[in-house]
CSV table of C-alpha atoms in Angstrom, one decimal:
chain,number,residue,atom,x,y,z
A,1,MET,CA,118.0,-40.0,33.1
A,2,ALA,CA,118.9,-41.2,36.5
A,3,ALA,CA,122.6,-40.4,35.7
A,4,GLY,CA,123.9,-40.3,39.3
A,5,ALA,CA,122.3,-43.6,40.3
A,6,PHE,CA,123.5,-45.2,37.0
A,7,ALA,CA,127.2,-44.0,37.6
A,8,LEU,CA,127.0,-46.1,41.0
A,9,ALA,CA,125.8,-49.0,39.2
A,10,SER,CA,128.5,-48.9,36.5
A,11,ASN,CA,131.2,-48.5,39.0
A,12,GLY,CA,130.0,-51.5,40.9
A,13,ALA,CA,129.7,-53.5,37.7
A,14,SER,CA,133.3,-52.6,36.7
A,15,ALA,CA,134.6,-54.1,39.8
A,16,GLN,CA,133.4,-57.5,38.6
A,17,THR,CA,134.9,-59.7,35.9
A,18,ALA,CA,133.5,-58.6,32.5
A,19,GLY,CA,131.3,-61.1,30.8
A,20,LYS,CA,130.0,-63.0,33.9
A,21,ASN,CA,126.5,-61.5,33.6
A,22,THR,CA,124.6,-59.6,31.0
A,23,PHE,CA,124.6,-56.3,32.5
A,24,ASP,CA,128.4,-56.3,33.0
A,25,ARG,CA,128.9,-57.4,29.4
A,26,ILE,CA,126.6,-54.7,28.1
A,27,ILE,CA,128.4,-52.0,30.0
A,28,THR,CA,131.9,-53.4,29.0
A,29,ASN,CA,131.0,-53.8,25.3
A,30,LYS,CA,128.9,-50.6,25.2
A,31,LYS,CA,126.3,-52.5,23.2
A,32,LEU,CA,122.6,-53.5,24.0
A,33,ARG,CA,121.2,-56.2,21.8
A,34,LEU,CA,117.5,-55.7,21.5
A,35,GLY,CA,115.1,-58.3,19.6
A,36,ALA,CA,113.0,-56.7,17.0
A,37,VAL,CA,110.2,-57.9,14.8
A,38,THR,CA,109.8,-56.5,11.3
A,39,SER,CA,106.5,-55.4,9.9
A,40,SER,CA,105.0,-55.4,13.4
A,41,ALA,CA,103.5,-52.1,13.8
A,42,PRO,CA,102.9,-50.5,16.1
A,43,TRP,CA,105.6,-52.3,18.1
A,44,PHE,CA,108.3,-52.6,15.6
A,45,VAL,CA,108.5,-51.3,11.9
A,46,LYS,CA,111.6,-51.5,9.7
A,47,ASP,CA,111.6,-49.5,6.6
A,48,PRO,CA,112.5,-51.8,3.8
A,49,ALA,CA,114.2,-49.0,1.8
A,50,SER,CA,116.2,-47.1,4.5
A,51,GLY,CA,116.5,-49.9,7.0
A,52,LYS,CA,115.3,-47.4,9.7
A,53,TRP,CA,113.4,-48.8,12.7
A,54,SER,CA,110.4,-47.1,14.4
A,55,GLY,CA,107.7,-48.3,16.7
A,56,HIS,CA,107.1,-47.9,20.4
A,57,PHE,CA,109.5,-50.7,21.5
A,58,TYR,CA,112.2,-49.3,19.3
A,59,THR,CA,111.6,-45.9,21.0
A,60,ILE,CA,111.6,-47.5,24.5
A,61,GLY,CA,114.7,-49.7,23.8
A,62,SER,CA,116.5,-46.6,22.4
A,63,ALA,CA,115.7,-44.7,25.5
A,64,LEU,CA,117.1,-47.4,27.7
A,65,ALA,CA,120.3,-47.7,25.7
A,66,LYS,CA,120.7,-43.9,25.9
A,67,ASP,CA,120.3,-43.8,29.6
A,68,MET,CA,122.9,-46.7,29.9
A,69,GLU,CA,125.2,-44.7,27.5
A,70,VAL,CA,125.6,-47.8,25.2
A,71,GLU,CA,124.8,-48.4,21.5
A,72,LEU,CA,121.6,-50.0,20.7
A,73,GLU,CA,121.8,-53.0,18.3
A,74,LEU,CA,118.6,-54.4,16.7
A,75,VAL,CA,118.6,-58.1,16.2
A,76,GLU,CA,115.8,-59.5,14.0
A,77,THR,CA,113.6,-62.1,15.5
A,78,THR,CA,109.8,-63.2,15.6
A,79,TRP,CA,107.5,-63.2,18.5
A,80,GLY,CA,107.6,-67.0,18.4
A,81,ASN,CA,111.5,-67.4,18.3
A,82,ALA,CA,112.2,-64.5,20.8
A,83,VAL,CA,112.6,-66.8,23.8
A,84,LEU,CA,114.8,-69.2,21.9
A,85,ASP,CA,117.0,-66.3,20.8
A,86,LEU,CA,117.2,-65.0,24.4
A,87,GLN,CA,118.4,-68.5,25.6
A,88,ALA,CA,120.9,-68.7,22.7
A,89,ASP,CA,122.4,-65.5,23.8
A,90,LYS,CA,121.6,-63.8,20.4
A,91,ILE,CA,119.9,-60.9,22.3
A,92,ASP,CA,120.0,-59.3,25.8
A,93,ILE,CA,116.3,-58.2,26.0
A,94,MET,CA,113.1,-58.6,24.2
A,95,PHE,CA,110.3,-56.1,24.9
A,96,GLY,CA,106.6,-56.9,24.2
A,97,LEU,CA,106.6,-60.5,25.6
A,98,ASN,CA,103.6,-61.4,27.7
A,99,PRO,CA,104.4,-63.4,30.7
A,100,THR,CA,102.8,-66.9,30.4
A,101,PRO,CA,103.6,-69.8,32.5
A,102,LYS,CA,105.3,-71.8,29.6
A,103,ARG,CA,107.5,-68.8,28.9
A,104,ALA,CA,108.4,-68.1,32.4
A,105,MET,CA,109.7,-71.6,32.7
A,106,ALA,CA,112.3,-70.7,30.2
A,107,VAL,CA,113.1,-67.0,30.7
A,108,ASP,CA,112.9,-64.2,33.3
A,109,PHE,CA,110.3,-61.3,33.0
A,110,SER,CA,110.4,-57.7,33.9
A,111,VAL,CA,107.6,-55.7,35.7
A,112,GLY,CA,104.9,-54.6,33.1
A,113,ALA,CA,105.7,-52.0,30.7
A,114,TYR,CA,102.0,-51.4,30.2
A,115,ASP,CA,98.7,-53.2,30.4
A,116,SER,CA,97.3,-55.0,27.4
A,117,ALA,CA,94.3,-57.2,26.3
A,118,LEU,CA,93.6,-60.1,24.0
A,119,VAL,CA,91.1,-59.6,21.2
A,120,VAL,CA,90.1,-61.1,18.0
A,121,ILE,CA,89.5,-59.8,14.6
A,122,ALA,CA,86.1,-61.5,13.5
A,123,LYS,CA,85.5,-61.8,9.7
A,124,PRO,CA,82.3,-60.0,8.4
A,125,GLY,CA,79.3,-61.9,9.4
A,126,PHE,CA,80.9,-63.8,12.3
A,127,GLU,CA,80.0,-62.1,15.4
A,128,PRO,CA,81.3,-64.1,18.6
A,129,GLN,CA,80.6,-62.5,22.0
A,130,ASN,CA,82.7,-64.7,24.2
A,131,TRP,CA,85.4,-67.2,24.0
A,132,ALA,CA,82.8,-70.1,24.2
A,133,ASP,CA,81.3,-68.9,20.8
A,134,MET,CA,84.6,-69.7,19.2
A,135,ASN,CA,85.4,-72.9,21.0
A,136,ARG,CA,83.6,-75.1,18.4
A,137,PRO,CA,85.1,-77.6,15.9
A,138,ASP,CA,83.6,-75.5,13.1
A,139,VAL,CA,85.4,-72.4,14.0
A,140,LYS,CA,88.8,-71.6,12.4
A,141,ILE,CA,91.2,-69.3,14.2
A,142,SER,CA,94.5,-67.9,13.0
A,143,VAL,CA,97.6,-67.1,15.2
A,144,ASP,CA,101.3,-66.6,14.7
A,145,VAL,CA,102.9,-69.8,16.1
A,146,GLY,CA,104.6,-69.8,19.5
A,147,SER,CA,103.1,-66.3,20.4
A,148,ALA,CA,100.9,-65.5,23.4
A,149,HIS,CA,98.1,-65.4,20.9
A,150,ASP,CA,98.7,-69.0,20.1
A,151,GLN,CA,99.0,-70.1,23.7
A,152,ILE,CA,95.8,-68.3,24.8
A,153,ALA,CA,93.8,-69.2,21.8
A,154,THR,CA,94.9,-72.8,22.4
A,155,LEU,CA,94.1,-72.7,26.0
A,156,LEU,CA,90.6,-71.0,25.7
A,157,CYS,CA,89.5,-72.6,22.5
A,158,PRO,CA,90.7,-76.1,22.6
A,159,THR,CA,87.8,-77.5,20.3
A,160,ALA,CA,88.3,-74.8,17.6
A,161,GLN,CA,90.6,-75.4,14.5
A,162,ILE,CA,93.8,-73.4,15.3
A,163,SER,CA,95.8,-72.5,12.1
A,164,ARG,CA,99.3,-71.6,13.1
A,165,PHE,CA,101.5,-69.3,10.8
A,166,LYS,CA,105.0,-68.0,11.0
A,167,THR,CA,104.1,-64.4,11.5
A,168,ILE,CA,101.2,-62.1,12.4
A,169,ASN,CA,100.8,-60.9,8.8
A,170,GLU,CA,100.5,-64.3,7.6
A,171,ALA,CA,97.8,-65.2,10.0
A,172,MET,CA,96.1,-61.9,9.1
A,173,LEU,CA,96.3,-63.0,5.4
A,174,ALA,CA,94.6,-66.1,6.2
A,175,LEU,CA,91.7,-64.0,7.7
A,176,ARG,CA,91.6,-61.6,4.7
A,177,THR,CA,91.4,-64.6,2.3
A,178,GLY,CA,88.5,-66.3,4.1
A,179,ARG,CA,90.6,-69.3,5.2
A,180,VAL,CA,89.7,-68.6,8.9
A,181,ASP,CA,86.8,-67.1,10.9
A,182,ALA,CA,88.9,-65.1,13.3
A,183,GLN,CA,92.4,-64.0,14.1
A,184,CYS,CA,93.6,-63.9,17.6
A,185,ILE,CA,95.8,-60.8,18.4
A,186,PHE,CA,96.5,-58.2,21.0
A,187,TRP,CA,94.4,-55.2,20.7
A,188,MET,CA,96.9,-52.7,19.3
A,189,GLY,CA,97.7,-55.0,16.3
A,190,GLY,CA,93.9,-55.8,15.9
A,191,VAL,CA,92.7,-52.1,16.0
A,192,ARG,CA,95.5,-51.0,13.7
A,193,ALA,CA,94.6,-53.6,11.1
A,194,VAL,CA,91.0,-53.0,10.9
A,195,LYS,CA,91.5,-49.2,10.8
A,196,ALA,CA,93.9,-49.8,7.7
A,197,ASP,CA,91.5,-52.5,6.2
A,198,PRO,CA,88.0,-52.3,7.3
A,199,GLY,CA,87.2,-55.3,5.2
A,200,LEU,CA,89.0,-57.5,7.4
A,201,GLY,CA,86.2,-57.6,10.0
A,202,LYS,CA,85.5,-56.3,13.3
A,203,VAL,CA,87.6,-56.1,16.5
A,204,VAL,CA,85.8,-58.2,19.3
A,205,VAL,CA,86.8,-58.0,22.9
A,206,PRO,CA,85.7,-61.7,23.9
A,207,GLN,CA,84.2,-62.2,27.4
A,208,PRO,CA,85.5,-63.1,29.9
A,209,PHE,CA,88.0,-60.2,29.4
A,210,PHE,CA,91.6,-61.5,29.1
A,211,GLY,CA,93.9,-58.9,30.4
A,212,SER,CA,97.6,-59.3,30.5
A,213,THR,CA,100.8,-57.0,30.7
A,214,SER,CA,103.3,-56.3,28.0
A,215,ASN,CA,106.8,-57.1,29.7
A,216,ALA,CA,110.5,-57.4,28.7
A,217,ALA,CA,112.1,-60.8,28.9
A,218,PHE,CA,115.7,-61.9,29.8
A,219,ARG,CA,117.8,-64.8,29.5
A,220,ARG,CA,117.7,-66.7,32.8
A,221,GLU,CA,121.0,-66.3,34.8
A,222,SER,CA,121.8,-66.6,38.5
A,223,ASP,CA,123.0,-62.9,38.7
A,224,LYS,CA,119.8,-60.8,38.5
A,225,THR,CA,121.5,-57.4,38.2
A,226,TRP,CA,120.4,-56.9,34.6
A,227,ARG,CA,116.7,-57.9,35.3
A,228,ASP,CA,116.7,-55.6,38.4
A,229,PHE,CA,118.1,-52.7,36.5
A,230,VAL,CA,115.5,-52.8,33.8
A,231,ASN,CA,112.8,-53.2,36.4
A,232,THR,CA,114.0,-50.1,38.0
A,233,TRP,CA,114.3,-48.3,34.7
A,234,ILE,CA,110.8,-49.3,33.7
A,235,VAL,CA,109.2,-48.0,36.9
A,236,TYR,CA,111.0,-44.7,36.4
A,237,ALA,CA,110.3,-44.4,32.7
A,238,ARG,CA,106.4,-45.1,33.3
A,239,GLY,CA,106.5,-42.6,36.0
A,240,LEU,CA,107.9,-39.9,33.6
A,241,GLY,CA,105.3,-40.8,31.0
A,242,LEU,CA,107.9,-42.1,28.5
A,243,VAL,CA,106.4,-45.3,27.9
A,244,ARG,CA,102.8,-44.0,27.5
A,245,SER,CA,104.1,-41.2,25.1
A,246,ALA,CA,106.1,-43.9,23.0
A,247,VAL,CA,102.9,-46.0,22.7
A,248,VAL,CA,100.6,-43.2,21.9
A,249,GLU,CA,102.8,-41.7,19.3
A,250,SER,CA,103.4,-45.2,17.6
A,251,LEU,CA,99.7,-45.6,17.4
A,252,GLU,CA,99.0,-42.2,16.0
A,253,GLN,CA,101.5,-43.1,13.3
A,254,VAL,CA,99.4,-45.9,12.1
A,255,GLY,CA,96.1,-43.9,12.4
A,256,VAL,CA,94.8,-45.2,15.7
A,257,THR,CA,93.5,-42.6,18.2
A,258,SER,CA,92.3,-42.8,21.7
A,259,GLU,CA,88.6,-43.0,20.5
A,260,ASP,CA,89.6,-46.2,18.6
A,261,ILE,CA,90.6,-48.1,21.8
A,262,PRO,CA,88.0,-50.7,22.7
A,263,ALA,CA,86.0,-50.2,25.8
A,264,GLY,CA,87.5,-51.5,28.9
A,265,ILE,CA,91.1,-51.6,27.7
A,266,THR,CA,93.6,-49.1,29.1
A,267,LEU,CA,97.2,-48.5,28.8
């Protein structure tokens, strides 16, 4: 993909001192370190028996590494720790981070890989229509700590009781066991979870609609070559349909079809 353009970029990078910026180091070491979150379908999935990864961010990251002619290395992290791992130079890129003001103070973001939207899974019998319905002291909402789910629920429902857990799965377990009334989550994870376990409740798109984008994040550095290259690659990959096909395939693998996508939500 874009082999000619990449060759020019590689030649330019080799003229610089290796290791001065992330792009040069990736090219020199022939290794791209991608942050990955286990048990986070459809974004990332790691088979516990084989250790094999799947999910659309794995597919997208693999395509990026292939076009750069480097090896892809998966580094396990969490959504809440990904920014810290970027800052600590444990990973070179993290797909799937939504750009919030708090995160943007710490790391740089790419252009959007695709559009996203925030929803809640409401327990049976609890039927909120808007964020105001949940912004009450008697309502309990679970989130995975440090995630965009956490930040947005805290912002939109400051009066509610926010229960914070290490992972999405732990936040979902709190909903399943009746310890909370709703889980705040992005639509892909919410739809997948309810399809797999209808007893969890119902996916609700609270009003006003909160839309966002799913982006890649990078360690902040003065040289923006790495960020600019990935921006160019994302635009090209979206134009070829690579991103959409990766997302659709990952959703199909967890039993989610286009008919399951809540009204008003697009890729």
